[in-house]
Amino acid sequence: MDIIYKEALSNWIEVFLSRGVFVTDENLKVILWNRWLEERSGIPSEKVLGKRVLDVFPAIREKKADRYYYQALHGEAILLAQRLHKFLLPMPPKKDYSCYFTNMQQTVQIAPLVSGWDVVGTVTMIEDVTERIVGEILLKKEAEAARRAEQMVKKERDLAQHYLDIAGVMLLVLDRNGNISLINRKGCEILGYNNEELIGKNWFEVCLPEEDGEKIKGVFISIMEGRIEGYRQFENRVKTRSGEMRIISWNNTLLRDESGQITGTLSSGEDITEKKRLEEALKAMSITDELTGLYNRRGFITLSERQLKIAERARNKMLLFFIDLDGMKWINDTLGHKAGDEALIATAQILRETFRESDIVARVGGDEFVVLAVDTRMTSADKLYRRIKEKVKKYNSERNGPYNLSLSVGYSHFGPDKPKRLDELMEEADRMMYEEKKGKKGEESLFSPGHAEHNPYRSQQDV
Amino acid sequence: MILTERQRDSLREVINIAFGRAASSLSELTGHRIIIDVPQVSIYSIGELTPTLEGMVKDEIATVHQIFTGRLSGDALLILDYKGAAALTGLLTDEDIDAIDVSTKEVLIEVGNKLLNACLGTFGNMLQVHITFSVPKFHLSELNDMLNTLVIGKEELRYALLIATEFKIKNSEIGGYLVIVLGVGSLDRLLEAIEKLG
């Protein structure tokens, strides 16, 4: 390099370089102390030049940093990280950072000055990194605050999710299009999917049986558009991942935004599949009719078959009565199901009063009753038939209701000499009952809503 | 070039002593007991170095790179994977470090600098030659990009001394690699000197 450039370079280092640079000879005596160092340390070069740097700054020895100079004299180039050393030469920081640090924070490079193969001195370059460090500290604080805030939010979210998850019911939020925007763990359990697999999917397409999906979706869309009121409660079938059907009992709430616009639904659903199954099973096992307390068809057949065998062995006679409540449809349609139920209960009561405790009295269909009169030694079919009719008459006169109760009755005989099967007995009695009913046919056609006031059974005394 | 068992053991011993010096200096600075072990030393041709290292460090790596000149000349590198680099500086500074910022980078440079200086200084002493060093540089890059800078444009047949390094600080162990790339002549002389030690 031309001497002229060497001078220019050394001048630049001395005057303009925005870092502290000082150079020592092989005895560590300072031979260059640049302007930056003069300004920042407050020590003018005349106080330093020609002196051993370790004498001018005892702090170097105190910090055991003198060894770096000996290493540099052995050819090693050294970097001193601020994080590990803070600073090499104690100097005040720039005013703005005096509240963070009492000393300027420095990253320092110490390098050998080499001429040929020989080390002839050292050069030390000091960078003021205070501003950067303060920046890093602030950034870290900010990140820490953000992390803490995020943790708090996460905690709350986790807590909310936890509450959702421990809920014993399925919780489901659908948006306006019926897409799943939230489903809790219980819901996932019931349906057999992961949360991720369901979020965003269309409820009606994924989770309902195909034959129901379209229809229910139509209703849902109408509710979303405000065209019809939503149902607060209903039951429907859902399809699990494995294709199994579950029956869910739902409680629904419409979700609205601030302007009152419907945005979706929040539903809680209880899986009642097992409950339903149990009810069905119990119903299947039961032998009594819930409404009337009489035996049901199943009970009647079970008990009667047994009774038939006993009667055959004991050579007893028995009677089977078939009784039909006339105008049941008319009563239901015109006066309501409650009235229909009352008529059935009244019929049951009449039959109970007519027959004995040991007889088998049953309701075997909507408006059909059957009685197996087991012990007929003290009575006859005719007597029992008449007793039924009398009791009906008495009931109607005492009650004076909006219609007269009317029963069609038929019967059949069981004799040990000529035993019949139960279905034969029932058929025979049914046929007789039907004959009687046919006789009333013309009148029965009047059992229609429009003729409520002209109910013929009101004035009919002999039915 | 394959190291004999005797060469390998001697070389490990020498490097262990050198690392001891660096470790005690780091212990003193940080106040933690720091041990730097050398589980393995091996030699590869420069061409073998890349595939070998690829099997050892993955993805982004942090490298401290120093050039040394003199009668012994070449490149010296400390290579850590990114996670290891962050963990090491975290342990040294008692901070949680998940991203390497400028100040963290400087700590790594100083660690690498101490190891490389110690190692090469010892080699220099053994060979009774003077080595001078450049100021260390720090790179965050892909392994390949880093190694390519070493391979390109040098005519002399060169070898890499691969020194597996294990930092033990506060019940943690962080593995890294020191790579010293030397010309075949320099390496021969080094091994000769090591033979004499034994």
CSV table of N, CA, C and O in Angstrom, one decimal, chain A residues 91-133:
chain,number,residue,atom,x,y,z
A,91,MET,N,-16.1,3.2,30.8
A,91,MET,CA,-16.4,4.5,30.3
A,91,MET,C,-17.9,4.8,30.5
A,91,MET,O,-18.6,3.8,30.6
A,92,PRO,N,-18.2,6.0,30.6
A,92,PRO,CA,-19.7,6.2,30.9
A,92,PRO,C,-20.5,5.9,29.6
A,92,PRO,O,-20.0,6.1,28.5
A,93,PRO,N,-21.7,5.5,29.8
A,93,PRO,CA,-22.6,5.3,28.6
A,93,PRO,C,-23.1,6.6,28.1
A,93,PRO,O,-22.9,7.6,28.8
A,94,LYS,N,-23.6,6.6,26.9
A,94,LYS,CA,-24.3,7.8,26.4
A,94,LYS,C,-25.5,8.1,27.4
A,94,LYS,O,-26.0,7.2,28.0
A,95,LYS,N,-25.8,9.4,27.5
A,95,LYS,CA,-26.7,9.9,28.5
A,95,LYS,C,-28.0,9.1,28.5
A,95,LYS,O,-28.5,8.8,29.6
A,96,ASP,N,-28.5,8.8,27.3
A,96,ASP,CA,-29.8,8.2,27.3
A,96,ASP,C,-29.9,6.8,28.0
A,96,ASP,O,-30.9,6.4,28.4
A,97,TYR,N,-28.7,6.2,28.1
A,97,TYR,CA,-28.7,4.8,28.7
A,97,TYR,C,-28.2,4.8,30.1
A,97,TYR,O,-28.0,3.7,30.6
A,98,SER,N,-27.9,6.0,30.7
A,98,SER,CA,-27.3,6.0,32.0
A,98,SER,C,-28.3,5.3,33.1
A,98,SER,O,-27.8,4.9,34.1
A,99,CYS,N,-29.6,5.3,32.7
A,99,CYS,CA,-30.5,4.7,33.7
A,99,CYS,C,-30.4,3.1,33.6
A,99,CYS,O,-30.9,2.4,34.5
A,100,TYR,N,-29.9,2.6,32.5
A,100,TYR,CA,-29.7,1.2,32.4
A,100,TYR,C,-28.4,0.7,32.9
A,100,TYR,O,-28.3,-0.4,33.5
A,101,PHE,N,-27.3,1.4,32.5
A,101,PHE,CA,-26.0,0.9,32.8
A,101,PHE,C,-25.1,2.1,33.3
A,101,PHE,O,-25.3,3.2,32.9
A,102,THR,N,-24.3,1.8,34.3
A,102,THR,CA,-23.3,2.8,34.7
A,102,THR,C,-22.1,2.9,33.8
A,102,THR,O,-21.4,3.9,33.8
A,103,ASN,N,-21.9,1.8,33.1
A,103,ASN,CA,-20.7,1.8,32.2
A,103,ASN,C,-21.2,1.5,30.8
A,103,ASN,O,-22.2,0.7,30.6
A,104,MET,N,-20.5,2.0,29.8
A,104,MET,CA,-20.8,1.7,28.4
A,104,MET,C,-20.6,0.2,28.2
A,104,MET,O,-19.6,-0.3,28.6
A,105,GLN,N,-21.5,-0.4,27.6
A,105,GLN,CA,-21.4,-1.8,27.3
A,105,GLN,C,-20.6,-2.0,26.0
A,105,GLN,O,-20.9,-1.3,25.0
A,106,GLN,N,-19.7,-3.0,26.0
A,106,GLN,CA,-18.7,-3.0,24.9
A,106,GLN,C,-18.6,-4.5,24.4
A,106,GLN,O,-18.6,-5.4,25.2
A,107,THR,N,-18.4,-4.5,23.1
A,107,THR,CA,-17.9,-5.8,22.5
A,107,THR,C,-16.5,-5.4,22.0
A,107,THR,O,-16.4,-4.4,21.3
A,108,VAL,N,-15.6,-6.2,22.3
A,108,VAL,CA,-14.2,-5.9,22.1
A,108,VAL,C,-13.5,-6.9,21.3
A,108,VAL,O,-13.7,-8.1,21.5
A,109,GLN,N,-12.7,-6.5,20.3
A,109,GLN,CA,-11.8,-7.4,19.6
A,109,GLN,C,-10.4,-7.0,19.9
A,109,GLN,O,-10.0,-5.8,19.8
A,110,ILE,N,-9.6,-8.0,20.2
A,110,ILE,CA,-8.2,-7.7,20.5
A,110,ILE,C,-7.4,-8.6,19.5
A,110,ILE,O,-7.6,-9.8,19.5
A,111,ALA,N,-6.6,-8.0,18.7
A,111,ALA,CA,-5.9,-8.8,17.6
A,111,ALA,C,-4.4,-8.4,17.6
A,111,ALA,O,-4.0,-7.4,18.0
A,112,PRO,N,-3.7,-9.4,17.2
A,112,PRO,CA,-2.2,-9.2,17.1
A,112,PRO,C,-1.9,-8.3,15.9
A,112,PRO,O,-2.6,-8.4,14.9
A,113,LEU,N,-0.9,-7.4,16.0
A,113,LEU,CA,-0.4,-6.7,14.8
A,113,LEU,C,0.8,-7.5,14.3
A,113,LEU,O,1.7,-7.7,15.1
A,114,VAL,N,0.7,-7.9,13.1
A,114,VAL,CA,1.7,-8.8,12.6
A,114,VAL,C,2.5,-8.1,11.5
A,114,VAL,O,2.0,-7.5,10.6
A,115,SER,N,3.8,-8.3,11.6
A,115,SER,CA,4.7,-7.9,10.5
A,115,SER,C,5.6,-9.1,10.2
A,115,SER,O,6.3,-9.6,11.0
A,116,GLY,N,5.4,-9.5,9.0
A,116,GLY,CA,6.1,-10.8,8.6
A,116,GLY,C,5.5,-11.9,9.4
A,116,GLY,O,4.3,-12.1,9.4
A,117,TRP,N,6.3,-12.7,10.1
A,117,TRP,CA,5.8,-13.8,10.9
A,117,TRP,C,5.7,-13.3,12.4
A,117,TRP,O,5.3,-14.1,13.2
A,118,ASP,N,6.1,-12.1,12.6
A,118,ASP,CA,6.2,-11.7,14.0
A,118,ASP,C,5.1,-10.8,14.5
A,118,ASP,O,4.6,-10.0,13.7
A,119,VAL,N,4.7,-10.9,15.7
A,119,VAL,CA,3.7,-10.0,16.3
A,119,VAL,C,4.5,-8.8,16.9
A,119,VAL,O,5.4,-9.0,17.7
A,120,VAL,N,4.1,-7.7,16.4
A,120,VAL,CA,4.8,-6.5,16.8
A,120,VAL,C,4.0,-5.6,17.7
A,120,VAL,O,4.4,-4.6,18.2
A,121,GLY,N,2.7,-6.0,18.0
A,121,GLY,CA,1.9,-5.2,18.9
A,121,GLY,C,0.5,-5.7,18.9
A,121,GLY,O,0.2,-6.9,18.4
A,122,THR,N,-0.4,-5.0,19.5
A,122,THR,CA,-1.8,-5.4,19.5
A,122,THR,C,-2.7,-4.2,19.1
A,122,THR,O,-2.3,-3.1,19.2
A,123,VAL,N,-3.8,-4.6,18.6
A,123,VAL,CA,-4.8,-3.6,18.2
A,123,VAL,C,-6.1,-4.0,19.0
A,123,VAL,O,-6.5,-5.1,19.0
A,124,THR,N,-6.7,-3.0,19.6
A,124,THR,CA,-8.0,-3.2,20.3
A,124,THR,C,-9.1,-2.4,19.7
A,124,THR,O,-8.9,-1.2,19.5
A,125,MET,N,-10.2,-3.0,19.4
A,125,MET,CA,-11.3,-2.2,18.8
A,125,MET,C,-12.5,-2.4,19.8
A,125,MET,O,-12.9,-3.5,20.1
A,126,ILE,N,-13.0,-1.3,20.2
A,126,ILE,CA,-14.1,-1.3,21.1
A,126,ILE,C,-15.4,-0.8,20.4
A,126,ILE,O,-15.4,0.3,19.9
A,127,GLU,N,-16.4,-1.5,20.5
A,127,GLU,CA,-17.7,-1.1,20.0
A,127,GLU,C,-18.7,-0.8,21.1
A,127,GLU,O,-18.8,-1.6,22.0
A,128,ASP,N,-19.3,0.3,21.0
A,128,ASP,CA,-20.3,0.7,22.0
A,128,ASP,C,-21.6,0.0,21.6
A,128,ASP,O,-22.3,0.3,20.7
A,129,VAL,N,-22.0,-1.0,22.4
A,129,VAL,CA,-23.2,-1.8,22.1
A,129,VAL,C,-24.3,-1.5,23.1
A,129,VAL,O,-25.3,-2.2,23.1
A,130,THR,N,-24.1,-0.4,23.9
A,130,THR,CA,-25.1,-0.1,24.9
A,130,THR,C,-26.5,0.0,24.3
A,130,THR,O,-27.5,-0.6,24.8
A,131,GLU,N,-26.6,0.7,23.3
A,131,GLU,CA,-27.9,1.0,22.7
A,131,GLU,C,-28.6,-0.3,22.2
A,131,GLU,O,-29.7,-0.6,22.4
A,132,ARG,N,-27.8,-1.2,21.6
A,132,ARG,CA,-28.2,-2.5,21.1
A,132,ARG,C,-28.7,-3.3,22.3
A,132,ARG,O,-29.8,-4.0,22.2
A,133,ILE,N,-27.9,-3.3,23.4
A,133,ILE,CA,-28.3,-4.2,24.5
A,133,ILE,C,-29.6,-3.7,25.1
A,133,ILE,O,-30.4,-4.5,25.5
